[in-house]
PDB file of C-alpha atoms in Angstrom:
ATOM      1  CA  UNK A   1     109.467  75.079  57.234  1.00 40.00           C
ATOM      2  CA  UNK A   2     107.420  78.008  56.322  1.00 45.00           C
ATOM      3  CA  UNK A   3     104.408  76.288  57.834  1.00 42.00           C
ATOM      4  CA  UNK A   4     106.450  75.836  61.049  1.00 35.00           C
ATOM      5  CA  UNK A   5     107.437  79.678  61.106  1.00 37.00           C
ATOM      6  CA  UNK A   6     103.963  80.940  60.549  1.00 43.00           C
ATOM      7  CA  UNK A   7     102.781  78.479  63.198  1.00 39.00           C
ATOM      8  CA  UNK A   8     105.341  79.969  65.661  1.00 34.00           C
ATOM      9  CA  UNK A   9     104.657  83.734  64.502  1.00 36.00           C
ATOM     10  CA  UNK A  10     100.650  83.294  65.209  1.00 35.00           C
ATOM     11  CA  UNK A  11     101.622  81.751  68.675  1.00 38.00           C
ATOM     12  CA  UNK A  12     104.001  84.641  69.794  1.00 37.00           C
ATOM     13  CA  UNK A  13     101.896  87.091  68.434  1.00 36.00           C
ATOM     14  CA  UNK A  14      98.166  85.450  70.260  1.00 33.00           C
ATOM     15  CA  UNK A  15     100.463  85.088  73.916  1.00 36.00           C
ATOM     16  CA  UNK A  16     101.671  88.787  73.614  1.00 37.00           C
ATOM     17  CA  UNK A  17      98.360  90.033  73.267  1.00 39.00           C
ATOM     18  CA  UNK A  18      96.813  87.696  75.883  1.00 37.00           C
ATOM     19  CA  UNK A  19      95.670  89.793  78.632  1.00 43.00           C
ATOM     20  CA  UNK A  20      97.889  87.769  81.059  1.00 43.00           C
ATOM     21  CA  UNK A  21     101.013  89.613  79.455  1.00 41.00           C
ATOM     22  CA  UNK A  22      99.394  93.103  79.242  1.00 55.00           C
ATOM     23  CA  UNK A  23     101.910  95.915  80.904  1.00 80.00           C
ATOM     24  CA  UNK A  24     100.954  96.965  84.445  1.00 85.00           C
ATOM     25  CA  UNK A  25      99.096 100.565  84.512  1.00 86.00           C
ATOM     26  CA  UNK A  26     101.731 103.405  84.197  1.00 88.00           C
ATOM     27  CA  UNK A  27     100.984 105.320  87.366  1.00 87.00           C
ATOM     28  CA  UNK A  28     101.892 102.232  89.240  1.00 92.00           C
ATOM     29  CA  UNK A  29     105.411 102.156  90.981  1.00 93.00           C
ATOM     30  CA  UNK A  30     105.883  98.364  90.961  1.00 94.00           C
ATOM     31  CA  UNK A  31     103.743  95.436  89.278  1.00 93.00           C
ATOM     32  CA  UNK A  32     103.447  91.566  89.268  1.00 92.00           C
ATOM     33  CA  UNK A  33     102.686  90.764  85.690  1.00 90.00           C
ATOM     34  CA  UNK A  34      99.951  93.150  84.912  1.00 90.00           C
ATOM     35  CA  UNK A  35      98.831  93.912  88.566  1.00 92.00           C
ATOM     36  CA  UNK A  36      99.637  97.017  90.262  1.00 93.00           C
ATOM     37  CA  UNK A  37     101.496  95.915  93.344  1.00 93.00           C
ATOM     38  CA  UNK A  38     102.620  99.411  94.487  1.00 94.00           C
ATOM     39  CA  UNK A  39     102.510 103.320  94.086  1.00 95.00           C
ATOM     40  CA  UNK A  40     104.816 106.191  94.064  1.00 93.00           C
ATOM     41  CA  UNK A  41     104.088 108.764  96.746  1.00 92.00           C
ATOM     42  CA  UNK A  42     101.395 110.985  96.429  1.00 95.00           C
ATOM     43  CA  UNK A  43      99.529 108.223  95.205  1.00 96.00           C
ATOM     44  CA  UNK A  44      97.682 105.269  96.713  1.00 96.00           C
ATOM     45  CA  UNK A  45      96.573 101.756  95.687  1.00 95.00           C
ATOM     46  CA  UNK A  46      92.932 101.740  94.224  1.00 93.00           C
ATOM     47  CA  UNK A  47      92.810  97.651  94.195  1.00 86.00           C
ATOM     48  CA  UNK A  48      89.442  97.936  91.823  1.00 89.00           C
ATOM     49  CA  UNK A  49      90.700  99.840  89.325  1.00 89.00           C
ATOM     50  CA  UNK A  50      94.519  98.108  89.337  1.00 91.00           C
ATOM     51  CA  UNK A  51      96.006 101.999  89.277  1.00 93.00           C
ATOM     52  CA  UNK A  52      97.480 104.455  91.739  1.00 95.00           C
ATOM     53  CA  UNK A  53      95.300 107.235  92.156  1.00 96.00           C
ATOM     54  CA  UNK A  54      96.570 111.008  93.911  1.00 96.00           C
ATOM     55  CA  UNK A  55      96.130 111.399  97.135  1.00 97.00           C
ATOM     56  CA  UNK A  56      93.303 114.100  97.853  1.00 98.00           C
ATOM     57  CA  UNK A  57      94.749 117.612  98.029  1.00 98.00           C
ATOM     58  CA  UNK A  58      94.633 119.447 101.480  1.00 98.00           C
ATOM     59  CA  UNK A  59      94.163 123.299 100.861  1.00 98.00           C
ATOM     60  CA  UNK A  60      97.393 125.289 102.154  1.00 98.00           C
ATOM     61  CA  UNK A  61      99.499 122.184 102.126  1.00 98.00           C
ATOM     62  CA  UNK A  62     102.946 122.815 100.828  1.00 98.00           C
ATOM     63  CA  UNK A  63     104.164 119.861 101.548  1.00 97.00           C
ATOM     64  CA  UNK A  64     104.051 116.381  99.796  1.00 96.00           C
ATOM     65  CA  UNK A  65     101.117 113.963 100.467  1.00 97.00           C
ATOM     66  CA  UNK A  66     101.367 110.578 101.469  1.00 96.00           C
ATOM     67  CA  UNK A  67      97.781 108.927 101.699  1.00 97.00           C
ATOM     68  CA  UNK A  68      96.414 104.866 101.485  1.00 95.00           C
ATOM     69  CA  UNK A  69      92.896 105.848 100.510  1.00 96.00           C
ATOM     70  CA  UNK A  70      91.352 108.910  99.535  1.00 96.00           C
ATOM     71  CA  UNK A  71      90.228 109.609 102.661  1.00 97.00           C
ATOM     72  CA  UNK A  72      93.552 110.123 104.622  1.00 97.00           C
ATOM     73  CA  UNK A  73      95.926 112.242 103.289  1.00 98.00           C
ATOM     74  CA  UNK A  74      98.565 113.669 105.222  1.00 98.00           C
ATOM     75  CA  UNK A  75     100.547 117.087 105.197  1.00 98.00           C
ATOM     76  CA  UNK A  76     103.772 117.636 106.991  1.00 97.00           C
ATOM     77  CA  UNK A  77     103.889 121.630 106.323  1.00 97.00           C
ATOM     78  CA  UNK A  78     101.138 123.977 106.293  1.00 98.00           C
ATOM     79  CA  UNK A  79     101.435 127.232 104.095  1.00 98.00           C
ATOM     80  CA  UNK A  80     102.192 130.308 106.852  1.00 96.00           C
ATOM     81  CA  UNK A  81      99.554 131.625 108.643  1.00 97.00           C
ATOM     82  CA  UNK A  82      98.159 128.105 108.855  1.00 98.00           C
ATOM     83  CA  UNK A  83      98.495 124.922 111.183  1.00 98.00           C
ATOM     84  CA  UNK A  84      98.568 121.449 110.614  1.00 98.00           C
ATOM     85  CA  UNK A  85      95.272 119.780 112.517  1.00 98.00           C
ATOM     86  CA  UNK A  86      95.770 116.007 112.769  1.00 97.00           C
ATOM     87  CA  UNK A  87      92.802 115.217 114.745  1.00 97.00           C
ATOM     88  CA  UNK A  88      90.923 113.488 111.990  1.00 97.00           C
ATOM     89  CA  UNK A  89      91.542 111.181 109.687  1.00 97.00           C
ATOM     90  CA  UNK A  90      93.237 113.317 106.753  1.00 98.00           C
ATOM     91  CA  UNK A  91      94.817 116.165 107.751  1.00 98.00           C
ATOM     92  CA  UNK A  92      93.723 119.439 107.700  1.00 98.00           C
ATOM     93  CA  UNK A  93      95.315 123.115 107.049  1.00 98.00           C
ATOM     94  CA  UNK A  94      93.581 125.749 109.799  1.00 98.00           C
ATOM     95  CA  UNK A  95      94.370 129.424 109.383  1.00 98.00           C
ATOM     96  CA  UNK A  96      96.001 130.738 112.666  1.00 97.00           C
ATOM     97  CA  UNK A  97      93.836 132.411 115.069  1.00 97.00           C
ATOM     98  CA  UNK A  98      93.330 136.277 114.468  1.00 97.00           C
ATOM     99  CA  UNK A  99      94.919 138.288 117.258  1.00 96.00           C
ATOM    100  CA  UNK A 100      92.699 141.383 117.339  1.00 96.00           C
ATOM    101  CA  UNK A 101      94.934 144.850 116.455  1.00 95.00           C
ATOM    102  CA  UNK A 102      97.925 143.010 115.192  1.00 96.00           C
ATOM    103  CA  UNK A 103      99.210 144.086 111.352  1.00 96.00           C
ATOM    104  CA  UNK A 104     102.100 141.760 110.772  1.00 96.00           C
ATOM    105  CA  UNK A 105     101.065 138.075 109.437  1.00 96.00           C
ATOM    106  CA  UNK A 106     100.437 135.105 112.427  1.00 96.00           C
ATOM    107  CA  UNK A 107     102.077 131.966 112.884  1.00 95.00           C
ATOM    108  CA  UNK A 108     100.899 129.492 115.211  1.00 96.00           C
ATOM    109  CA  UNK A 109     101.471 125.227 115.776  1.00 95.00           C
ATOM    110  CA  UNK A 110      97.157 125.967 117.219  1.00 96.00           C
ATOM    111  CA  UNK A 111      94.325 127.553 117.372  1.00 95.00           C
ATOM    112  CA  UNK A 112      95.498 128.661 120.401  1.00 95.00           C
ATOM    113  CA  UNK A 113      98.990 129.906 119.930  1.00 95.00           C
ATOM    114  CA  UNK A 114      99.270 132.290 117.313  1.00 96.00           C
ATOM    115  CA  UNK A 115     101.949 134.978 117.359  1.00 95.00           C
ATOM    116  CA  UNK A 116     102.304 138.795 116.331  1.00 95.00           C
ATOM    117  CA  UNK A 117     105.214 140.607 115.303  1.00 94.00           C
ATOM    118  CA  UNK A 118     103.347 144.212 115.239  1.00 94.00           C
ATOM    119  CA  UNK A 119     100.643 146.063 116.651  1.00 95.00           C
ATOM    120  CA  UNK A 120      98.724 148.915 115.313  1.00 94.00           C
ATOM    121  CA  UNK A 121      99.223 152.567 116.710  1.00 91.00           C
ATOM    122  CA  UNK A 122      97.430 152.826 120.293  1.00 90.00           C
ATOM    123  CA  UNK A 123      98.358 149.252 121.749  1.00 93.00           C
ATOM    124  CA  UNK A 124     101.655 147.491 122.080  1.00 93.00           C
ATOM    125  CA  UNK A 125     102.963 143.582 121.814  1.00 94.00           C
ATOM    126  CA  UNK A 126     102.980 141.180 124.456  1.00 93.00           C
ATOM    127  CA  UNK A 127     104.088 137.854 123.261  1.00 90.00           C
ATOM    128  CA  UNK A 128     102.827 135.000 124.197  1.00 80.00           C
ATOM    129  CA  UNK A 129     104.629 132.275 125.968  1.00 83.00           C
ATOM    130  CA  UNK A 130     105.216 128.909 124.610  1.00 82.00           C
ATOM    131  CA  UNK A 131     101.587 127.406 123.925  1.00 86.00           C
ATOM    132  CA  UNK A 132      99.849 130.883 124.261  1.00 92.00           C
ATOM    133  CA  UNK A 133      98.639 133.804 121.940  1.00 94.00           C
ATOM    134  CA  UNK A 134     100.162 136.883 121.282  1.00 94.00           C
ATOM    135  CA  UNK A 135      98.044 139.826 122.581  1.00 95.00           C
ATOM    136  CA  UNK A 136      98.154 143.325 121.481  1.00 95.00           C
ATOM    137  CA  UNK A 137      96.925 145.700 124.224  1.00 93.00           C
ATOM    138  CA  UNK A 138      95.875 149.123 123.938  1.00 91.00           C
ATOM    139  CA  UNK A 139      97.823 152.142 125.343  1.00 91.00           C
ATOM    140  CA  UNK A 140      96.397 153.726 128.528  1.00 88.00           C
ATOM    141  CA  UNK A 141      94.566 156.956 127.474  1.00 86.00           C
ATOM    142  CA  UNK A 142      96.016 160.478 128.719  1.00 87.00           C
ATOM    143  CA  UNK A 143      93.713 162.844 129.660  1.00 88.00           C
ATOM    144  CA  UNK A 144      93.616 165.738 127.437  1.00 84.00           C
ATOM    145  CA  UNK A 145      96.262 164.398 125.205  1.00 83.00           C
ATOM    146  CA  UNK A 146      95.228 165.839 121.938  1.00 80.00           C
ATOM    147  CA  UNK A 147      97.749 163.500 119.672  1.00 80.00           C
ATOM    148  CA  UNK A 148      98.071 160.040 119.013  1.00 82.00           C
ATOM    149  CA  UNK A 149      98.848 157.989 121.944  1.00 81.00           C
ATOM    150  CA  UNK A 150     101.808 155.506 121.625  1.00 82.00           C
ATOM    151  CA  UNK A 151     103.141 153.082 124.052  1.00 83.00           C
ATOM    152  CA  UNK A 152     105.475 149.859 124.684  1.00 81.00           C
ATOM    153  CA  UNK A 153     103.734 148.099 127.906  1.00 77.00           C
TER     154      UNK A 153
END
């Protein structure tokens, strides 16, 4: 009986440590047997190495990342005073174009759309329409003015 035990302890013991029956890597989401079979988000399937790996950061994301290879991660939200550009394969974060004389912080959707909420002393706002920069424009001079000239169009 003892014999039989020991013979049954030895086999339990050799199948649980049988590679076969090792646990599936810990950053995976889901796993058949010991083979990664899925990933959480933020994370992608690296077949090679049986493990998720993170998705490559995109500076001034804020958003989470999805990705399938480290080559094409995508943002939803850009940080402000940045756009999301989806023209290549990963995403990219662009910092709004400058809009010369403004002194608030842009936003923008573009490169080409970027909007101002002030103006330095000297020019004055005009706000772009729907796809278009804000612009600020300066004052017209006043001959012999000796002060500071201010305007609002």
């Amino acid at each position: 009986m003892a014999r039989l035990f020991s013979t049954l302890l030895v086999g339990a013991l050799l199948a649980w440590a049988n590679p076969a029956h090792a646990a599936c890597d810990p950053s995976c989401a889901t796993c058949s047997g010991s083979t990664c079979t899925g990933c959480n988000p933020g994370s992608y399937l690296d077949a090679g190495a049986n493990a998720c790996v993170a998705c490559t950061s995109i500076s001034f994301c804020v958003s989470s990342l999805t990705c399938t290879s480290a080559t094409d991660s995508q943002c939803t939200q850009c940080a402000a005073g940045y756009w999301e550009d989806q023209s290549g394969t990963a995403d990219v974060c662009r910092a709004c174009t400058p809009v010369t004389g403004c002194t608030s912080s842009l936003t923008c959707t573009s490169a080409t759309d970027s909007q101002c909420m002030a103006c330095a002393n000297g020019s004055y706002l005009v706000t772009g329409s729907p796809g278009s920069a804000s612009q600020c424009v300066s004052c017209t001079p006043i001959p012999e003015c000796t002060s500071p000239v201010t305007c609002n169009s």
